[in-house]
Coordinates of C-alpha atoms in Angstrom, one line a residue:
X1 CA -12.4 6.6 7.9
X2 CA -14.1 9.6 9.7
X3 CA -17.2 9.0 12.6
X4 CA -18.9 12.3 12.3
X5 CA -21.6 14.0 10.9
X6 CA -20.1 16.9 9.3
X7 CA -20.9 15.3 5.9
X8 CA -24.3 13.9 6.7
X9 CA -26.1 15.5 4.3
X10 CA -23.9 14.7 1.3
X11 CA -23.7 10.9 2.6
X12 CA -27.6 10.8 2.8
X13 CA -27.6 11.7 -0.7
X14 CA -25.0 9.2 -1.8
X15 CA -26.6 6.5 -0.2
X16 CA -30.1 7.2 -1.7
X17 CA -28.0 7.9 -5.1
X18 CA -26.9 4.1 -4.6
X19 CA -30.2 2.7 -3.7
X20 CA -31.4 4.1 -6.7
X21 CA -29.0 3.1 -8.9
X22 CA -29.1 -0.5 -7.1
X23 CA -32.7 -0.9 -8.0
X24 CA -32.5 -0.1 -11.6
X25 CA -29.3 -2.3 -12.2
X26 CA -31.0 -5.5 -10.1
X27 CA -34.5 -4.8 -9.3
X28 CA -33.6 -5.0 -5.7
X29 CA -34.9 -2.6 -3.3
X30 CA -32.9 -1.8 -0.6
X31 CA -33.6 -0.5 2.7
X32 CA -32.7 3.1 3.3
X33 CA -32.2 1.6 7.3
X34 CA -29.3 -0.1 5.4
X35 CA -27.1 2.9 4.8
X36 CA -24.9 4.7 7.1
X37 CA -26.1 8.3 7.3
X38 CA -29.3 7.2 8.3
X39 CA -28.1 6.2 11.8
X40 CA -29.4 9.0 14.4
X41 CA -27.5 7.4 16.9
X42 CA -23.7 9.2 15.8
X43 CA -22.4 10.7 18.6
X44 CA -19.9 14.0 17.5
X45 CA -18.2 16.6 20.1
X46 CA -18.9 20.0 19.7
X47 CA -18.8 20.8 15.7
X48 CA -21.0 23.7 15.7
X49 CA -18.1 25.8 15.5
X50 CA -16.8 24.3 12.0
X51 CA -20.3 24.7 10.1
X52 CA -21.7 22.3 7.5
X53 CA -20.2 21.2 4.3
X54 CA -22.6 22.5 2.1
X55 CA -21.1 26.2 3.1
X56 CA -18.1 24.9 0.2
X57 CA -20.9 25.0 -2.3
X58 CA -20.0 21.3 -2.7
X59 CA -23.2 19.2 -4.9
X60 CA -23.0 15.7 -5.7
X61 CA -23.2 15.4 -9.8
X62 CA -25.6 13.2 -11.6
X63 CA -23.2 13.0 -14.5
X64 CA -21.6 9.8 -13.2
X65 CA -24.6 7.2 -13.0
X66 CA -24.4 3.5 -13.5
X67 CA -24.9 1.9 -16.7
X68 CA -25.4 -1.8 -17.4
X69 CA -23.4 -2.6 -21.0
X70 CA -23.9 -5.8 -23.3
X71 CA -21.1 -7.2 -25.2
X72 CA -20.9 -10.0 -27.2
X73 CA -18.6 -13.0 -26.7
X74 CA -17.2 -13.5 -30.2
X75 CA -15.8 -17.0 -29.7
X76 CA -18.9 -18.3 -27.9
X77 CA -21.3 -16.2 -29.2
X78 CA -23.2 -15.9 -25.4
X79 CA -24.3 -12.0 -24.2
X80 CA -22.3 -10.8 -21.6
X81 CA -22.9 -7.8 -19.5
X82 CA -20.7 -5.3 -17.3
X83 CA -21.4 -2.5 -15.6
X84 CA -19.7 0.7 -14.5
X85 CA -19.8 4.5 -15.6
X86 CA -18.9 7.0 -17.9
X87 CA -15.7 9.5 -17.6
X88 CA -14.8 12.1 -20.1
X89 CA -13.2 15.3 -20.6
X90 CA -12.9 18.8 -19.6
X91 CA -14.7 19.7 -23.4
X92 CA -17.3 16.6 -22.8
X93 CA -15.2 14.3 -25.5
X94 CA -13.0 11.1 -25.4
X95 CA -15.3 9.7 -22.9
X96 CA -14.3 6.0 -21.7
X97 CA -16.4 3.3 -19.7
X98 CA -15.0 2.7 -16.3
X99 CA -16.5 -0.9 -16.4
X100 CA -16.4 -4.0 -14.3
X101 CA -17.6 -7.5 -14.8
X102 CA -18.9 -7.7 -11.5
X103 CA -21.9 -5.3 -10.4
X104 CA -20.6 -5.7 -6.6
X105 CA -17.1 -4.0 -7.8
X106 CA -18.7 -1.5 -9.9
X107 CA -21.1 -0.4 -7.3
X108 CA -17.9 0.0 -4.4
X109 CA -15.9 1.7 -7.2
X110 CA -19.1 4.1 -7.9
X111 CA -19.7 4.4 -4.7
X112 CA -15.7 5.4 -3.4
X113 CA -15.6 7.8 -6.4
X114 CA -18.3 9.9 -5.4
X115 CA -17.0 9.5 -1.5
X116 CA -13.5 11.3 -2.3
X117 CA -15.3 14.2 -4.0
X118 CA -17.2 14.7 -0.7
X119 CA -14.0 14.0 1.6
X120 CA -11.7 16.1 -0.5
X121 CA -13.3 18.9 1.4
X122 CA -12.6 18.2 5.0
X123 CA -9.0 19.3 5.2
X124 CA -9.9 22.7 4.2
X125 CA -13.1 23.0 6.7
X126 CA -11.8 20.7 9.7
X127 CA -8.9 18.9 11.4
X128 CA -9.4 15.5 11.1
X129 CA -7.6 14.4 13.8
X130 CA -9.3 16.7 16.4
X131 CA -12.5 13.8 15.8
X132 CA -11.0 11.0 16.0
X133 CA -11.5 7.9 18.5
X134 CA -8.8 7.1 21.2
X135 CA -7.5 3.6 21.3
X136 CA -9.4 2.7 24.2
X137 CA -12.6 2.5 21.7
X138 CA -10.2 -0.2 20.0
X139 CA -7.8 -1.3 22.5
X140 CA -9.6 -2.9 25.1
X141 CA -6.4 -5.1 26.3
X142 CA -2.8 -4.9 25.7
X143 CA 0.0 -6.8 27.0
X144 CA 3.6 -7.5 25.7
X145 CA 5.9 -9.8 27.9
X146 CA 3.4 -10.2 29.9
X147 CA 3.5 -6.9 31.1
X148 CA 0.3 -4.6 30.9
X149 CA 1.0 -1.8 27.7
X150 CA 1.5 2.2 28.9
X151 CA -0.2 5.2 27.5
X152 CA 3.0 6.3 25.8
X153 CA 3.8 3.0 23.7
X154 CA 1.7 4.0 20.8
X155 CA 1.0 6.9 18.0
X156 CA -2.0 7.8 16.6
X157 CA -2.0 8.4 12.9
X158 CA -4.9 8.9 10.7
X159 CA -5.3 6.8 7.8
X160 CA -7.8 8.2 4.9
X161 CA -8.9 4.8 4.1
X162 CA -9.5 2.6 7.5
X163 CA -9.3 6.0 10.3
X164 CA -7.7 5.9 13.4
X165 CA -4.7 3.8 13.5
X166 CA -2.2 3.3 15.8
X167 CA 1.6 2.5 16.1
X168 CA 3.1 0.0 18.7
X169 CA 7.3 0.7 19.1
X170 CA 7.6 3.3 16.1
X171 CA 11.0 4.2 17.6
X172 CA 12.4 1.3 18.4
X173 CA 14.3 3.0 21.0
X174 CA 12.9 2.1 24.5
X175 CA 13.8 -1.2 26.1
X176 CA 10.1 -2.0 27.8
X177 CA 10.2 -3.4 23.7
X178 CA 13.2 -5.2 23.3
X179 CA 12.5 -9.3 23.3
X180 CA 13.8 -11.6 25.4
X181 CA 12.4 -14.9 24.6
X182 CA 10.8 -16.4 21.4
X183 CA 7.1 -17.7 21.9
X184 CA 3.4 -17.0 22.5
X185 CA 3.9 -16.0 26.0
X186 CA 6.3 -13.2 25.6
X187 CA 4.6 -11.3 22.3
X188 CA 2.6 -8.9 21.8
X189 CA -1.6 -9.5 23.3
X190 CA -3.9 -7.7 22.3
X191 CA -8.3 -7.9 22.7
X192 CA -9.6 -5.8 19.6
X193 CA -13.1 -4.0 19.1
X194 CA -14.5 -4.0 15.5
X195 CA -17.0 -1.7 15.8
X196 CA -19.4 -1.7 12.9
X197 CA -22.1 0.4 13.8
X198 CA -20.6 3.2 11.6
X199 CA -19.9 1.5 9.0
X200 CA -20.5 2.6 5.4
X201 CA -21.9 -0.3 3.7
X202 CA -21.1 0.5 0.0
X203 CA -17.7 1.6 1.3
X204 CA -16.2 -1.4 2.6
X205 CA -17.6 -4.6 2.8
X206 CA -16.1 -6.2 5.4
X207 CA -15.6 -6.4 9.2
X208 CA -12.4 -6.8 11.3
X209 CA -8.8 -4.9 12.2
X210 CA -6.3 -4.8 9.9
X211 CA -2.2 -5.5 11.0
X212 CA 0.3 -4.7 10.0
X213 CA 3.9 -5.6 10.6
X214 CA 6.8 -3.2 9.8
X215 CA 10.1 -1.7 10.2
X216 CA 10.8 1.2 12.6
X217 CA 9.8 4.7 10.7
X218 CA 8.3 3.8 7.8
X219 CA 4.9 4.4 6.6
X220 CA 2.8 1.5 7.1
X221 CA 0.7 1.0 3.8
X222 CA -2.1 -1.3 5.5
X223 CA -3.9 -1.0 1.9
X224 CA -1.3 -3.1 0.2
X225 CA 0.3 -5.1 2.8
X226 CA -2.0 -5.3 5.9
X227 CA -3.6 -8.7 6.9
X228 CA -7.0 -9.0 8.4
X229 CA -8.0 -10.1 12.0
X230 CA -11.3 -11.3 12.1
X231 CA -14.3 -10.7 15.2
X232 CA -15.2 -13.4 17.2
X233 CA -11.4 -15.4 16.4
X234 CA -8.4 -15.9 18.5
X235 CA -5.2 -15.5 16.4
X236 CA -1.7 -16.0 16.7
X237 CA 0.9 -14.6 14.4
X238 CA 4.4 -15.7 14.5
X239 CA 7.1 -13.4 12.5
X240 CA 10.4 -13.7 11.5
X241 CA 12.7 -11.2 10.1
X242 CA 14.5 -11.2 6.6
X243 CA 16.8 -9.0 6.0
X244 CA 17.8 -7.9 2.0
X245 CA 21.2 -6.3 1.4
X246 CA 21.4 -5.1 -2.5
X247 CA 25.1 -4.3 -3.9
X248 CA 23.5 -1.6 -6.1
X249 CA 26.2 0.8 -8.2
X250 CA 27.0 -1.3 -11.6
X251 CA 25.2 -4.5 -10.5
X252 CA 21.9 -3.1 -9.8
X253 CA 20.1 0.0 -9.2
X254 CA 19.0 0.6 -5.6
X255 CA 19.5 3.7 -3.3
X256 CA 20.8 4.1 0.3
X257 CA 18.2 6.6 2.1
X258 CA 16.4 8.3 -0.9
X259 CA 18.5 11.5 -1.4
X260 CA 19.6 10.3 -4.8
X261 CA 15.9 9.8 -6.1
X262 CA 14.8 12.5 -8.7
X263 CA 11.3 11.8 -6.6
X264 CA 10.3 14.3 -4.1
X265 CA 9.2 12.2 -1.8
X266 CA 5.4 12.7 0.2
X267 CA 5.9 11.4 3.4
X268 CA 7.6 11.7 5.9
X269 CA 9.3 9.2 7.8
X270 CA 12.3 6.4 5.8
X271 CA 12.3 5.7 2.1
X272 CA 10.0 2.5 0.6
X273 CA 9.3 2.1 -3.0
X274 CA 5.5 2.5 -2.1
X275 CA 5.9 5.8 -0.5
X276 CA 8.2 6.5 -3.8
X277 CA 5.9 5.4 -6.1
X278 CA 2.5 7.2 -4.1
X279 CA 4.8 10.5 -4.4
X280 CA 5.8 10.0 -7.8
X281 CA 2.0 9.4 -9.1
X282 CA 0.9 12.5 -6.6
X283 CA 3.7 14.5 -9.0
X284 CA 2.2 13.6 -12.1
X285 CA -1.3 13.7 -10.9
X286 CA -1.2 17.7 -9.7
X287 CA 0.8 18.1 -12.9
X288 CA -1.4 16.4 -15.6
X289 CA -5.0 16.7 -13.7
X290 CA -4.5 20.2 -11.8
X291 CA -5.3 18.1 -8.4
X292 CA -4.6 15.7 -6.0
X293 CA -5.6 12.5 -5.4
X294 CA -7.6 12.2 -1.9
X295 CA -6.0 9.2 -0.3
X296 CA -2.2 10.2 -1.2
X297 CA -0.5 13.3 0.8
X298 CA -0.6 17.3 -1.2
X299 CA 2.7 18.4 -2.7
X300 CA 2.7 22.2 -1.0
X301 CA 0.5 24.5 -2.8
X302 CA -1.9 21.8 -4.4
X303 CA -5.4 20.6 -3.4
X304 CA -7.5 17.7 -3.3
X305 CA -10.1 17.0 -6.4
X306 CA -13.2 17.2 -6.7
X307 CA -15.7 17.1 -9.7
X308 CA -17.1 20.7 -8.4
X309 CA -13.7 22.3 -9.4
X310 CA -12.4 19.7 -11.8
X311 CA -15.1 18.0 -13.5
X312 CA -12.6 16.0 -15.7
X313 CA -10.4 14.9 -13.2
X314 CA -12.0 11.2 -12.8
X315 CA -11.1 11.3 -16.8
X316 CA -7.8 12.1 -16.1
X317 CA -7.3 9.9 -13.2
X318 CA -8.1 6.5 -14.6
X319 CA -6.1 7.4 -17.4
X320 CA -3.0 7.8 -15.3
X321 CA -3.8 5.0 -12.9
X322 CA -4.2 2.8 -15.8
X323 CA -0.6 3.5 -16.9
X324 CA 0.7 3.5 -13.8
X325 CA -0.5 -0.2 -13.0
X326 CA 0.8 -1.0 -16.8
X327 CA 4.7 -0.2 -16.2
X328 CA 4.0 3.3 -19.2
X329 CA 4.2 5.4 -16.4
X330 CA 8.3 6.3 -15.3
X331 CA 7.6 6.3 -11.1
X332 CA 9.0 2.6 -11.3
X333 CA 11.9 3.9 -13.9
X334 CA 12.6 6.8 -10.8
X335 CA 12.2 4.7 -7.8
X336 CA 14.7 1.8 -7.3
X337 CA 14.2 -0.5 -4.2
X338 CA 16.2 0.1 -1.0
X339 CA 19.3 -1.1 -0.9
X340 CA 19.1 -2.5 2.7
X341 CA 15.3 -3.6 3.3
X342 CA 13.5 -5.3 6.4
X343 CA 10.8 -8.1 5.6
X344 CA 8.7 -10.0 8.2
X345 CA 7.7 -13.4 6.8
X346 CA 4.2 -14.2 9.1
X347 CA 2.2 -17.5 10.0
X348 CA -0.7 -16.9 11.4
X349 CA -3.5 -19.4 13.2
X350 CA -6.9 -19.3 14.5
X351 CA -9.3 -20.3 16.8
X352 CA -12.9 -19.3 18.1
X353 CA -12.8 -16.5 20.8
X354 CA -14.8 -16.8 23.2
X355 CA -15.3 -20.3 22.9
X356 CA -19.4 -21.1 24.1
X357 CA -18.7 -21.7 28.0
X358 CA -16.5 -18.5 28.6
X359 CA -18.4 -16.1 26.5
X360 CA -20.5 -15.1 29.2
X361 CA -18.0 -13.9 31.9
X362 CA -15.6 -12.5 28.9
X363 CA -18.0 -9.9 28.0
X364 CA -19.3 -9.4 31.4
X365 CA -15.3 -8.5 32.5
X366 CA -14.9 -6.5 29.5
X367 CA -18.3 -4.2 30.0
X368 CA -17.4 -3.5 33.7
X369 CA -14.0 -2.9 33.4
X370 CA -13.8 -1.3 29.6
X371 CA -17.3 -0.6 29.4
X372 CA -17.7 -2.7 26.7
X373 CA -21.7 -3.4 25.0
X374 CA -22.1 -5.7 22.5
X375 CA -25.8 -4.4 21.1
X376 CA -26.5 -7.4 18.7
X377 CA -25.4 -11.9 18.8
X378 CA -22.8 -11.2 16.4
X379 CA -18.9 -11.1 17.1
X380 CA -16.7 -8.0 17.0
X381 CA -14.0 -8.6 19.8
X382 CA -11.2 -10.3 18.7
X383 CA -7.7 -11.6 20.3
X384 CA -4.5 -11.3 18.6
X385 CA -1.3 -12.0 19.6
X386 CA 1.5 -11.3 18.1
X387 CA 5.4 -13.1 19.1
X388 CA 8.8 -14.1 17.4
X389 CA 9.4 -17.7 16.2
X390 CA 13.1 -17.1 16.8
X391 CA 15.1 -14.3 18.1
X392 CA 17.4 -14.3 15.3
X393 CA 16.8 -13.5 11.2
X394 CA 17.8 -14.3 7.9
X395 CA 19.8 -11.8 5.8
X396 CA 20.0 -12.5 2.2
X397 CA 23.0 -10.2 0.6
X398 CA 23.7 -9.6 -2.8
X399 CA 27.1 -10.4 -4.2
X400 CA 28.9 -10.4 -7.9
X401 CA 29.0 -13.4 -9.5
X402 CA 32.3 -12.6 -11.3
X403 CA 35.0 -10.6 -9.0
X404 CA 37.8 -9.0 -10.8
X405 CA 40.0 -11.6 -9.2
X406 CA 37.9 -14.6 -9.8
X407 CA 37.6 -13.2 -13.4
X408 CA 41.4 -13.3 -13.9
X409 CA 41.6 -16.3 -12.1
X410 CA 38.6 -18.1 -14.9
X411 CA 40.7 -16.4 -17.5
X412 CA 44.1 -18.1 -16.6
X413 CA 42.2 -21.1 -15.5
X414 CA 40.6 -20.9 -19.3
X415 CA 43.9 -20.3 -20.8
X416 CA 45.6 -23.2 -19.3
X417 CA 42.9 -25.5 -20.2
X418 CA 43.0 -24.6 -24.0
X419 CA 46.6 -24.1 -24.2
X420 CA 48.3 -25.7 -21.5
X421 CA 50.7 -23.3 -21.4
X422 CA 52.6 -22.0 -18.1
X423 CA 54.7 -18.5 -17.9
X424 CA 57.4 -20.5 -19.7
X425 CA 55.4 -21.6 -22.4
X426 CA 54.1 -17.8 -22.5
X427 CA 57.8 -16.0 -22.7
X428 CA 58.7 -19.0 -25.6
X429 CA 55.2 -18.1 -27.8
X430 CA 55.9 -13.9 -27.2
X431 CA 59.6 -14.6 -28.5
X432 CA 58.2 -16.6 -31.4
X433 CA 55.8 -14.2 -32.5
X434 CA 58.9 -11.5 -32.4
X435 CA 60.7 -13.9 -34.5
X436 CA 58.7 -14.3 -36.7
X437 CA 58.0 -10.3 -36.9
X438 CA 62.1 -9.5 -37.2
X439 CA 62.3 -12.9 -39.9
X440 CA 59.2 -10.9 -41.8
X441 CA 60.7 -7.8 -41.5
X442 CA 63.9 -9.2 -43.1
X443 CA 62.1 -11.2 -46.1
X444 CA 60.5 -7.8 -47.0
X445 CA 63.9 -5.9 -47.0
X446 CA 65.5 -8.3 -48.8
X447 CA 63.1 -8.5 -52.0
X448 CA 62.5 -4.9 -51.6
X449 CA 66.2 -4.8 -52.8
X450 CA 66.6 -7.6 -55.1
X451 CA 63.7 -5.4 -57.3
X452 CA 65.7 -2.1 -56.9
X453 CA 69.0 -4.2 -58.3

């Protein structure tokens, strides 16, 4: 997420935190070469003006280590083991395992817990943004229509789990975007550096770009719907558009643009039920824990945890997270789906980039003209391209299955078919039943005054 050393210290002691905890669990005794923070190589512009992060009085805590746990199988009978760590409160009680059946996820988990107490710090030392790479580290080629990409088709955002992102068309507004034909050859082309030399190993364990495809201002949650591009692969990615209309009101509960949502929402640009439901969890979070969670936006006034401050807020977090994920929290309750919502449906193939015979003179065009240097055999260019299958989309719209006038319709329909009555058969059983009311009312009078005789 961030290339810089302004948390070197704190990463070189995570990383040898790990590669001793990695050696007790599995015997296996890694390299300290292996780990991120051990890479002299880092370039970083001019941070002696911010200071080092051990100014915060930030430590790392040896309170959450990794234990290996044995249970039982009671229908087999066979030993099974997990692994994870302990989390308890803010009195040292109702302590809980954070466990995993897979040492790989328990280490990442261990790993990323410890990472946002060290990150939670940057926003108050150092702009994040002022550090980060410009899309020419990424970007090495960019066509659309076959016409080269300008400086000024793209935003830069910062992501707090994969960095330095950027946005092609976020407006939708300028016509060098608008399509004119369907096909490969009038999409989006793009040649992609995955750099890995920065890489923190026990962070994230693969390699590639992530993609993602979405409506104009909305927040692109690449976590949950990003797809993966992979080094050394050509691929192509054809999209076509759905559109979802939702009645809402008394058939359904959506909402228009968000105003009507007791959420406040967390992000800026349109309303999405993930942005509603990140916000709504932020809410309860700051409310219930005291602090923020590091890779969702601060309501004003709030700050990010860490186990310096809060030493229970782990505790707290999995708790909530746990509840969240389980439908006993009441975000999903508070955020209904849009009632008009955009969805790209994508199929994607692939083939090996560069192939064996044009290797050579790809890489030797990209280092003189982007000043491109591969350093090792393995991939980590790729090509993408991205077009429309058709210029035209699907809308899918809600309607009532029962009308007021197709109800009335169904009941007369229902009513002739019992009693195959017409408007004349109607007015002949409505004087009928007034007969027989007046004839009733008659019988009565009458014995009423034979008894008083």
């Amino acid at each position: 997420p961030c290339r810089f050393e302004l948390v070197s210290e704190h990463l070189v002691q995570l990383d040898h935190m790990a590669e001793e905890s990695i050696a007790f669990l599995y015997g296996i005794n890694t390299s300290a070469s292996l780990f991120h923070m051990n890479e002299k190589n880092i370039h970083v512009r001019d941070l002696s003006s911010v200071g080092n992060l051990s100014r915060s009085g930030f430590k790392l805590s040896q309170n959450f280590s990794l234990l290996r746990m044995s249970d039982h199988n009671n229908r087999s009978g066979k030993k099974h083991s997990s692994v994870g760590f302990r989390l308890c409160n803010a009195t040292g009680g109702n302590c809980f395992y954070k466990t995993y059946s897979s040492g790989m996820d328990a280490i990442l988990e261990w790993y990323r817990f410890h990472y946002m107490n060290i990150m939670s710090q940057l926003p108050v030392i150092i702009n994040i943004s002022d550090h980060e790479e410009q899309i020419e580290d990424m970007v090495y080629s960019c066509q659309y229509d076959g016409e080269p990409c300008r400086p000024s088709d793209y935003v830069h955002f910062h992501h707090p789990v994969f960095g330095s992102c950027y946005t092609f068309n976020s407006k939708g507004t300028d016509p060098f975007w608008t399509a004119t034909k369907p096909g490969i050859p009038y999409g989006l082309s793009l040649i992609l550096r995955a750099e890995q030399k920065d890489h923190i190993p026990l962070l994230s364990t693969v390699a590639g770009v992530k993609v993602m495809i979405h409506n104009h201002n909305q927040t692109p949650f690449l976590e949950h719907e990003g797809f993966d591009i992979r080094p050394g692969i050509a691929t192509t990615i054809g999209i076509q558009q759905d559109e979802v209309n939702r009645l809402g009101g008394n058939y359904g509960k959506c909402t228009t643009n968000g105003n009507d949502v007791n959420v406040k929402l967390l992000y800026n640009n349109s309303y999405t039920l993930q942005a509603c439901l990140h916000s709504c969890f932020q809410h309860i979070m700051v409310r219930k824990c005291g602090c923020g969670y590091y890779y969702y936006p601060l309501p004003p006034g709030a700050e990010y945890c860490n186990y310096n401050k809060q030493p229970a807020w782990g505790h707290c977090f999995y708790q909530l997270y746990n509840r969240l994920r389980n439908h006993h929290l009441n975000c999903f309750d508070q955020c209904p789906k849009p009632c008009r919502e955009s969805l790209y449906k994508v199929s994607a193939g692939t083939a090996k980039w560069p192939s064996a015979k044009s290797q050579d003179w790809i890489r030797q065009a990209l280092r003189h003209q982007n000043g491109y240097n591969s350093t090792s055999n393995r991939n980590d260019i790729a090509k993408v391209t991205i077009f429309y299958q058709q210029l035209n989309y699907q809308s899918v719209n809600e309607s009532p299955l029962l009308s007021e006038n197709l109800l009335l319709s169904s009941m007369g329909s229902q009513w002739s078919l019992w009693f195959g009555s017409s408007v004349l058969s109607v007015v002949e059983m409505f004087e009928l039943l007034i007969d027989t009311l007046v004839l009733s009312l008659l019988f009565c009078y009458q014995r009423f005054r034979s008894k008083k005789t």
